[in-house]
Amino acid sequence: MPTIPSNIVVYNLITKRLFSTSTSKNMNYVEKVRLLDYWKIQDSSLQNEFPRSHLVLMVDRRLLVTKDTPDVKMVEHSYGDLKQLLGEYGLQFDLSNSCLLDALPADNDMIPLFGTSIEAADPPEDSPISKSDVLKQLGNSLGGRFTDIRMAMLTMQEERQRNLLAKFQTLTKWAATYRRCPKCAAALKMRTSKSGAECVTCQKVYYPTFSPVSITLITDPTNEHALLVRHRGSAGGVFTAVAGFAHSGESMAECARREIAEEVGIEVDLIQSLDMSQPWPMPDSSLMIAHVAIAKMDQKISVCPDELETAQWFSRQQVRQALETTLSDPQLKKLPRTLDDRQTLHYIPPAGAIAHQMIRRWVDGKIDFHNSRI
């Protein structure tokens, strides 16, 4: 009796046939995601593609981005170019510290986009050159500069760039953490793509996780005031929306209602989704899901001291001024220094944060319960 091929074998045969005839001109979105899915689970195929790939880079958890341009983007290099340039500094990368991010068109084909994260050795103690000097020189050699991941997320204008960075950081951190099976403690075999890991003993497969977070802009019934908060330890003068992790057994709207009660001590009358979300990789992977809520201004605000320094109602004009200040100083270089100024609204989060998009829409009159413009 002939053997019937398993579903995975059939899938692989179909996928190989599909992509052997596809070109970058006619490859549509469905074909692209199927190719990515194929690469995720087929280690040998992705390994063969690695020398053809393009890569973005982190060194010591700092991201290589474009320099001297207002639009911050990750710098991409071909495998060969990056190998040569890093080799001049005694640095190496391979599949063990790389993760699959995307598929890019190239001639009549598609090639993988990887993120690779490496660590640089510290110079000797008696060296006249500091590590920061070395990284600055390395960044210049690579056609960019190294920056903090959080600041990169906040200042990148393109959503695709922010999402790829969130994926890069999330998969890198997850792959470094998941080494043992939580069920039986045996070793895990990590996929080349870093999209999953299988236990070598019990065969259970684990996937990268993320936590849902509600982020809510609170307005008054007239829609002329917004309640913004300042988190403990955050940059002085920067106010944002209320946010918090969802608990098991609650919807995102219930999460938003609870977080508002916990953090600022008030009840809201209405909550509505804004149909906006953003992956956010710090400190761990989360998915920010946006809402708007209405609350009466006569309620006494009682902030949770473990989470917040202050929470205040602001007029639309006050928030507009903070928005304009943020747009003119997206790197937040003019942050207030005095204690009093730190508790005064000067900035909102930069444009890369979902809180910025929410607040900006409200300032522009595009969030309005009464006229159903949400």
GROMACS .gro file of C-alpha atoms in nm:
model
  374
    1MET     CA    1   0.000   0.000   0.000
    2PRO     CA    2   0.148   0.341  -0.095
    3THR     CA    3   0.230   0.581   0.189
    4ILE     CA    4   0.008   0.887   0.216
    5PRO     CA    5   0.218   1.197   0.268
    6SER     CA    6   0.150   1.392   0.585
    7ASN     CA    7  -0.021   1.732   0.576
    8ILE     CA    8   0.309   1.910   0.635
    9VAL     CA    9   0.475   1.728   0.344
   10VAL     CA   10   0.185   1.815   0.116
   11TYR     CA   11   0.200   2.176   0.236
   12ASN     CA   12   0.573   2.192   0.168
   13LEU     CA   13   0.535   2.052  -0.183
   14ILE     CA   14   0.262   2.302  -0.268
   15THR     CA   15   0.456   2.591  -0.120
   16LYS     CA   16   0.777   2.505  -0.304
   17ARG     CA   17   0.589   2.478  -0.631
   18LEU     CA   18   0.413   2.808  -0.568
   19PHE     CA   19   0.731   3.004  -0.500
   20SER     CA   20   0.940   2.844  -0.769
   21THR     CA   21   0.714   3.012  -1.025
   22SER     CA   22   0.641   3.343  -0.848
   23THR     CA   23   0.818   3.670  -0.923
   24SER     CA   24   0.840   3.995  -0.731
   25LYS     CA   25   0.611   4.157  -0.988
   26ASN     CA   26   0.322   3.917  -0.943
   27MET     CA   27   0.374   3.803  -0.584
   28ASN     CA   28   0.077   3.933  -0.389
   29TYR     CA   29   0.024   3.966  -0.015
   30VAL     CA   30  -0.119   3.615   0.024
   31GLU     CA   31   0.183   3.461  -0.146
   32LYS     CA   32   0.420   3.669   0.066
   33VAL     CA   33   0.270   3.563   0.398
   34ARG     CA   34   0.265   3.200   0.285
   35LEU     CA   35   0.632   3.225   0.198
   36LEU     CA   36   0.706   3.373   0.540
   37ASP     CA   37   0.505   3.094   0.702
   38TYR     CA   38   0.706   2.838   0.504
   39TRP     CA   39   1.036   2.994   0.611
   40LYS     CA   40   0.924   3.005   0.973
   41ILE     CA   41   0.880   2.628   0.999
   42GLN     CA   42   1.133   2.502   0.744
   43ASP     CA   43   1.473   2.550   0.905
   44SER     CA   44   1.677   2.406   0.617
   45SER     CA   45   1.509   2.631   0.360
   46LEU     CA   46   1.563   2.944   0.568
   47GLN     CA   47   1.924   2.846   0.640
   48ASN     CA   48   1.987   2.821   0.266
   49GLU     CA   49   1.839   3.169   0.219
   50PHE     CA   50   2.053   3.332   0.490
   51PRO     CA   51   2.350   3.423   0.262
   52ARG     CA   52   2.106   3.599   0.024
   53SER     CA   53   1.933   3.793   0.297
   54HIS     CA   54   1.932   4.155   0.409
   55LEU     CA   55   1.979   4.238   0.776
   56VAL     CA   56   1.918   4.512   1.031
   57LEU     CA   57   2.147   4.528   1.331
   58MET     CA   58   2.157   4.577   1.707
   59VAL     CA   59   2.486   4.595   1.898
   60ASP     CA   60   2.467   4.584   2.277
   61ARG     CA   61   2.090   4.629   2.248
   62ARG     CA   62   2.131   4.954   2.055
   63LEU     CA   63   1.977   4.982   1.710
   64LEU     CA   64   2.157   5.093   1.395
   65VAL     CA   65   1.947   5.371   1.238
   66THR     CA   66   1.991   5.636   0.973
   67LYS     CA   67   2.174   5.954   1.072
   68ASP     CA   68   2.129   6.319   0.977
   69THR     CA   69   1.773   6.258   0.856
   70PRO     CA   70   1.447   6.365   1.026
   71ASP     CA   71   1.283   6.034   0.933
   72VAL     CA   72   1.450   5.767   1.150
   73LYS     CA   73   1.474   5.424   0.984
   74MET     CA   74   1.668   5.105   1.042
   75VAL     CA   75   1.974   5.067   0.821
   76GLU     CA   76   1.967   4.753   0.603
   77HIS     CA   77   2.273   4.573   0.470
   78SER     CA   78   2.318   4.270   0.251
   79TYR     CA   79   2.458   3.961   0.422
   80GLY     CA   80   2.792   3.995   0.242
   81ASP     CA   81   2.837   4.365   0.312
   82LEU     CA   82   2.749   4.335   0.680
   83LYS     CA   83   2.977   4.034   0.726
   84GLN     CA   84   3.269   4.225   0.576
   85LEU     CA   85   3.206   4.552   0.763
   86LEU     CA   86   3.160   4.384   1.102
   87GLY     CA   87   3.459   4.160   1.039
   88GLU     CA   88   3.681   4.468   1.020
   89TYR     CA   89   3.591   4.529   1.385
   90GLY     CA   90   3.631   4.166   1.489
   91LEU     CA   91   3.254   4.114   1.513
   92GLN     CA   92   3.055   3.823   1.375
   93PHE     CA   93   2.692   3.722   1.336
   94ASP     CA   94   2.517   3.400   1.242
   95LEU     CA   95   2.174   3.239   1.250
   96SER     CA   96   2.193   3.174   1.624
   97ASN     CA   97   2.161   3.545   1.702
   98SER     CA   98   1.934   3.636   1.409
   99CYS     CA   99   1.555   3.628   1.367
  100LEU     CA  100   1.328   3.642   1.062
  101LEU     CA  101   1.145   3.974   1.025
  102ASP     CA  102   1.003   4.000   0.674
  103ALA     CA  103   1.029   3.905   0.306
  104LEU     CA  104   1.167   4.165   0.064
  105PRO     CA  105   1.135   4.184  -0.316
  106ALA     CA  106   1.465   4.134  -0.499
  107ASP     CA  107   1.485   4.111  -0.879
  108ASN     CA  108   1.248   3.827  -0.970
  109ASP     CA  109   1.244   3.674  -0.625
  110MET     CA  110   1.191   3.736  -0.255
  111ILE     CA  111   1.467   3.736   0.006
  112PRO     CA  112   1.444   3.729   0.386
  113LEU     CA  113   1.496   4.031   0.608
  114PHE     CA  114   1.666   3.927   0.932
  115GLY     CA  115   1.740   4.115   1.250
  116THR     CA  116   2.072   4.022   1.407
  117SER     CA  117   2.174   4.117   1.760
  118ILE     CA  118   2.536   4.095   1.874
  119GLU     CA  119   2.747   4.209   2.167
  120ALA     CA  120   3.077   4.393   2.141
  121ALA     CA  121   3.362   4.324   2.381
  122ASP     CA  122   3.468   4.599   2.621
  123PRO     CA  123   3.804   4.763   2.544
  124PRO     CA  124   4.087   4.694   2.793
  125GLU     CA  125   4.077   4.910   3.106
  126ASP     CA  126   4.392   5.095   3.003
  127SER     CA  127   4.263   5.163   2.652
  128PRO     CA  128   4.242   5.533   2.559
  129ILE     CA  129   3.933   5.453   2.348
  130SER     CA  130   3.596   5.401   2.517
  131LYS     CA  131   3.335   5.153   2.402
  132SER     CA  132   3.099   5.436   2.308
  133ASP     CA  133   3.371   5.576   2.081
  134VAL     CA  134   3.407   5.236   1.913
  135LEU     CA  135   3.031   5.208   1.860
  136LYS     CA  136   3.018   5.559   1.719
  137GLN     CA  137   3.294   5.474   1.473
  138LEU     CA  138   3.126   5.143   1.389
  139GLY     CA  139   2.797   5.321   1.326
  140ASN     CA  140   2.967   5.563   1.088
  141SER     CA  141   3.131   5.273   0.903
  142LEU     CA  142   2.789   5.111   0.866
  143GLY     CA  143   2.628   5.429   0.735
  144GLY     CA  144   2.428   5.514   1.045
  145ARG     CA  145   2.433   5.561   1.421
  146PHE     CA  146   2.336   5.349   1.720
  147THR     CA  147   2.046   5.459   1.934
  148ASP     CA  148   1.834   5.341   2.224
  149ILE     CA  149   1.550   5.108   2.120
  150ARG     CA  150   1.287   5.309   2.306
  151MET     CA  151   1.387   5.636   2.141
  152ALA     CA  152   1.391   5.464   1.802
  153MET     CA  153   1.035   5.340   1.857
  154LEU     CA  154   0.922   5.687   1.964
  155THR     CA  155   1.078   5.876   1.674
  156MET     CA  156   1.026   5.642   1.377
  157GLN     CA  157   0.760   5.791   1.151
  158GLU     CA  158   0.676   5.477   0.951
  159GLU     CA  159   0.447   5.225   1.119
  160ARG     CA  160   0.617   4.939   0.931
  161GLN     CA  161   0.955   5.038   1.073
  162ARG     CA  162   0.818   5.051   1.428
  163ASN     CA  163   0.646   4.716   1.390
  164LEU     CA  164   0.957   4.549   1.249
  165LEU     CA  165   1.163   4.686   1.538
  166ALA     CA  166   0.904   4.561   1.788
  167LYS     CA  167   0.922   4.217   1.626
  168PHE     CA  168   1.304   4.226   1.623
  169GLN     CA  169   1.331   4.309   1.993
  170THR     CA  170   1.054   4.069   2.094
  171LEU     CA  171   1.189   3.765   1.909
  172THR     CA  172   1.547   3.833   2.018
  173LYS     CA  173   1.451   3.856   2.383
  174TRP     CA  174   1.213   3.560   2.367
  175ALA     CA  175   1.470   3.334   2.200
  176ALA     CA  176   1.727   3.423   2.465
  177THR     CA  177   1.478   3.344   2.744
  178TYR     CA  178   1.309   3.023   2.625
  179ARG     CA  179   1.582   2.762   2.663
  180ARG     CA  180   1.400   2.498   2.871
  181CYS     CA  181   1.056   2.343   2.842
  182PRO     CA  182   0.824   2.487   3.111
  183LYS     CA  183   0.640   2.153   3.119
  184CYS     CA  184   0.923   1.896   3.157
  185ALA     CA  185   1.240   2.110   3.185
  186ALA     CA  186   1.407   1.942   2.886
  187ALA     CA  187   1.597   2.146   2.631
  188LEU     CA  188   1.409   2.339   2.363
  189LYS     CA  189   1.509   2.332   1.997
  190MET     CA  190   1.471   2.686   1.867
  191ARG     CA  191   1.353   2.740   1.510
  192THR     CA  192   1.594   2.924   1.283
  193SER     CA  193   1.332   3.197   1.239
  194LYS     CA  194   1.290   3.230   1.621
  195SER     CA  195   0.915   3.198   1.564
  196GLY     CA  196   0.882   2.892   1.787
  197ALA     CA  197   1.067   2.632   1.993
  198GLU     CA  198   0.997   2.259   2.032
  199CYS     CA  199   1.076   2.047   2.337
  200VAL     CA  200   1.317   1.767   2.244
  201THR     CA  201   1.147   1.533   2.493
  202CYS     CA  202   0.772   1.597   2.503
  203GLN     CA  203   0.751   1.767   2.158
  204LYS     CA  204   0.541   2.053   2.291
  205VAL     CA  205   0.585   2.365   2.076
  206TYR     CA  206   0.608   2.712   2.230
  207TYR     CA  207   0.552   3.042   2.053
  208PRO     CA  208   0.650   3.402   2.133
  209THR     CA  209   0.397   3.562   2.362
  210PHE     CA  210   0.269   3.914   2.410
  211SER     CA  211   0.045   4.084   2.666
  212PRO     CA  212  -0.261   4.291   2.569
  213VAL     CA  213  -0.265   4.643   2.716
  214SER     CA  214  -0.547   4.894   2.715
  215ILE     CA  215  -0.450   5.258   2.665
  216THR     CA  216  -0.732   5.506   2.718
  217LEU     CA  217  -0.778   5.876   2.652
  218ILE     CA  218  -1.023   6.017   2.908
  219THR     CA  219  -1.233   6.320   2.809
  220ASP     CA  220  -1.503   6.516   2.992
  221PRO     CA  221  -1.868   6.516   2.874
  222THR     CA  222  -1.813   6.842   2.679
  223ASN     CA  223  -1.513   6.688   2.499
  224GLU     CA  224  -1.316   7.006   2.569
  225HIS     CA  225  -1.088   6.863   2.837
  226ALA     CA  226  -0.867   6.554   2.860
  227LEU     CA  227  -0.729   6.380   3.167
  228LEU     CA  228  -0.359   6.302   3.119
  229VAL     CA  229  -0.113   6.137   3.355
  230ARG     CA  230   0.258   6.145   3.431
  231HIS     CA  231   0.421   5.813   3.521
  232ARG     CA  232   0.673   5.771   3.798
  233GLY     CA  233   1.025   5.780   3.658
  234SER     CA  234   0.916   5.916   3.319
  235ALA     CA  235   1.068   6.221   3.154
  236GLY     CA  236   0.973   6.546   3.326
  237GLY     CA  237   0.684   6.741   3.177
  238VAL     CA  238   0.566   6.452   2.956
  239PHE     CA  239   0.199   6.354   3.002
  240THR     CA  240   0.019   6.063   2.840
  241ALA     CA  241  -0.294   5.846   2.849
  242VAL     CA  242  -0.383   5.585   3.111
  243ALA     CA  243  -0.259   5.235   3.026
  244GLY     CA  244  -0.240   4.893   3.189
  245PHE     CA  245  -0.222   4.520   3.128
  246ALA     CA  246  -0.537   4.314   3.078
  247HIS     CA  247  -0.615   4.050   3.340
  248SER     CA  248  -0.738   3.701   3.271
  249GLY     CA  249  -1.114   3.688   3.220
  250GLU     CA  250  -1.173   4.053   3.129
  251SER     CA  251  -1.243   4.225   2.799
  252MET     CA  252  -1.028   4.515   2.683
  253ALA     CA  253  -1.306   4.760   2.772
  254GLU     CA  254  -1.323   4.612   3.123
  255CYS     CA  255  -0.948   4.641   3.144
  256ALA     CA  256  -0.965   5.009   3.049
  257ARG     CA  257  -1.236   5.078   3.310
  258ARG     CA  258  -1.042   4.898   3.585
  259GLU     CA  259  -0.709   5.063   3.504
  260ILE     CA  260  -0.867   5.409   3.518
  261ALA     CA  261  -1.018   5.329   3.858
  262GLU     CA  262  -0.688   5.188   3.987
  263GLU     CA  263  -0.458   5.459   3.857
  264VAL     CA  264  -0.659   5.782   3.892
  265GLY     CA  265  -0.945   5.679   4.124
  266ILE     CA  266  -1.241   5.781   3.909
  267GLU     CA  267  -1.525   5.604   3.730
  268VAL     CA  268  -1.598   5.645   3.360
  269ASP     CA  269  -1.943   5.652   3.202
  270LEU     CA  270  -1.866   5.535   2.850
  271ILE     CA  271  -1.581   5.346   2.686
  272GLN     CA  272  -1.531   5.293   2.315
  273SER     CA  273  -1.260   5.134   2.105
  274LEU     CA  274  -1.061   5.362   1.872
  275ASP     CA  275  -0.974   5.079   1.632
  276MET     CA  276  -0.603   5.152   1.682
  277SER     CA  277  -0.328   4.928   1.816
  278GLN     CA  278   0.050   4.915   1.838
  279PRO     CA  279   0.301   4.643   1.927
  280TRP     CA  280   0.535   4.771   2.198
  281PRO     CA  281   0.847   4.568   2.290
  282MET     CA  282   0.959   4.731   2.618
  283PRO     CA  283   1.008   4.604   2.878
  284ASP     CA  284   0.839   4.290   2.744
  285SER     CA  285   0.627   4.236   2.437
  286SER     CA  286   0.281   4.390   2.457
  287LEU     CA  287   0.003   4.501   2.223
  288MET     CA  288  -0.134   4.847   2.302
  289ILE     CA  289  -0.506   4.870   2.220
  290ALA     CA  290  -0.656   5.220   2.214
  291HIS     CA  291  -0.982   5.335   2.374
  292VAL     CA  292  -1.154   5.661   2.460
  293ALA     CA  293  -1.365   5.710   2.774
  294ILE     CA  294  -1.587   5.983   2.920
  295ALA     CA  295  -1.569   6.083   3.287
  296LYS     CA  296  -1.716   6.370   3.490
  297MET     CA  297  -1.462   6.634   3.593
  298ASP     CA  298  -1.611   6.684   3.940
  299GLN     CA  299  -1.479   6.348   4.061
  300LYS     CA  300  -1.183   6.366   4.299
  301ILE     CA  301  -0.863   6.241   4.138
  302SER     CA  302  -0.667   5.999   4.356
  303VAL     CA  303  -0.353   5.873   4.182
  304CYS     CA  304  -0.191   5.540   4.256
  305PRO     CA  305   0.147   5.647   4.400
  306ASP     CA  306   0.317   5.327   4.283
  307GLU     CA  307   0.231   5.406   3.921
  308LEU     CA  308   0.185   5.782   3.879
  309GLU     CA  309   0.327   6.111   3.996
  310THR     CA  310   0.027   6.318   3.892
  311ALA     CA  311  -0.295   6.321   3.687
  312GLN     CA  312  -0.463   6.642   3.572
  313TRP     CA  313  -0.740   6.773   3.350
  314PHE     CA  314  -0.617   6.993   3.065
  315SER     CA  315  -0.803   7.208   2.815
  316ARG     CA  316  -0.780   7.136   2.444
  317GLN     CA  317  -0.563   7.447   2.400
  318GLN     CA  318  -0.319   7.334   2.670
  319VAL     CA  319  -0.286   6.994   2.506
  320ARG     CA  320  -0.250   7.154   2.163
  321GLN     CA  321   0.042   7.361   2.291
  322ALA     CA  322   0.210   7.046   2.429
  323LEU     CA  323   0.152   6.873   2.094
  324GLU     CA  324   0.315   7.160   1.906
  325THR     CA  325   0.612   7.158   2.146
  326THR     CA  326   0.655   6.785   2.093
  327LEU     CA  327   0.640   6.816   1.715
  328SER     CA  328   0.904   7.090   1.720
  329ASP     CA  329   1.128   6.892   1.960
  330PRO     CA  330   1.063   6.520   1.886
  331GLN     CA  331   1.384   6.411   2.063
  332LEU     CA  332   1.261   6.583   2.384
  333LYS     CA  333   1.590   6.772   2.416
  334LYS     CA  334   1.439   7.066   2.608
  335LEU     CA  335   1.283   6.874   2.894
  336PRO     CA  336   1.223   7.082   3.210
  337ARG     CA  337   1.473   7.039   3.492
  338THR     CA  338   1.305   7.191   3.799
  339LEU     CA  339   1.066   6.987   4.013
  340ASP     CA  340   0.772   7.222   3.955
  341ASP     CA  341   0.821   7.220   3.580
  342ARG     CA  342   0.841   6.841   3.578
  343GLN     CA  343   0.479   6.831   3.700
  344THR     CA  344   0.362   7.078   3.434
  345LEU     CA  345   0.236   6.973   3.092
  346HIS     CA  346   0.508   7.055   2.837
  347TYR     CA  347   0.515   6.747   2.610
  348ILE     CA  348   0.311   6.448   2.507
  349PRO     CA  349   0.483   6.126   2.388
  350PRO     CA  350   0.662   6.161   2.050
  351ALA     CA  351   0.495   6.068   1.722
  352GLY     CA  352   0.599   5.702   1.727
  353ALA     CA  353   0.381   5.626   2.031
  354ILE     CA  354   0.016   5.531   1.996
  355ALA     CA  355  -0.059   5.777   2.280
  356HIS     CA  356   0.063   6.058   2.053
  357GLN     CA  357  -0.169   5.951   1.772
  358MET     CA  358  -0.466   5.930   2.010
  359ILE     CA  359  -0.403   6.269   2.167
  360ARG     CA  360  -0.337   6.431   1.831
  361ARG     CA  361  -0.666   6.299   1.692
  362TRP     CA  362  -0.850   6.443   1.993
  363VAL     CA  363  -0.677   6.782   1.960
  364ASP     CA  364  -0.779   6.791   1.593
  365GLY     CA  365  -1.142   6.718   1.684
  366LYS     CA  366  -1.143   6.370   1.533
  367ILE     CA  367  -1.246   6.197   1.857
  368ASP     CA  368  -1.594   6.302   1.959
  369PHE     CA  369  -1.850   6.073   2.126
  370HIS     CA  370  -2.134   6.320   2.074
  371ASN     CA  371  -2.091   6.335   1.698
  372SER     CA  372  -1.978   5.969   1.674
  373ARG     CA  373  -1.653   6.077   1.510
  374ILE     CA  374  -1.416   5.811   1.644
   0.00000   0.00000   0.00000
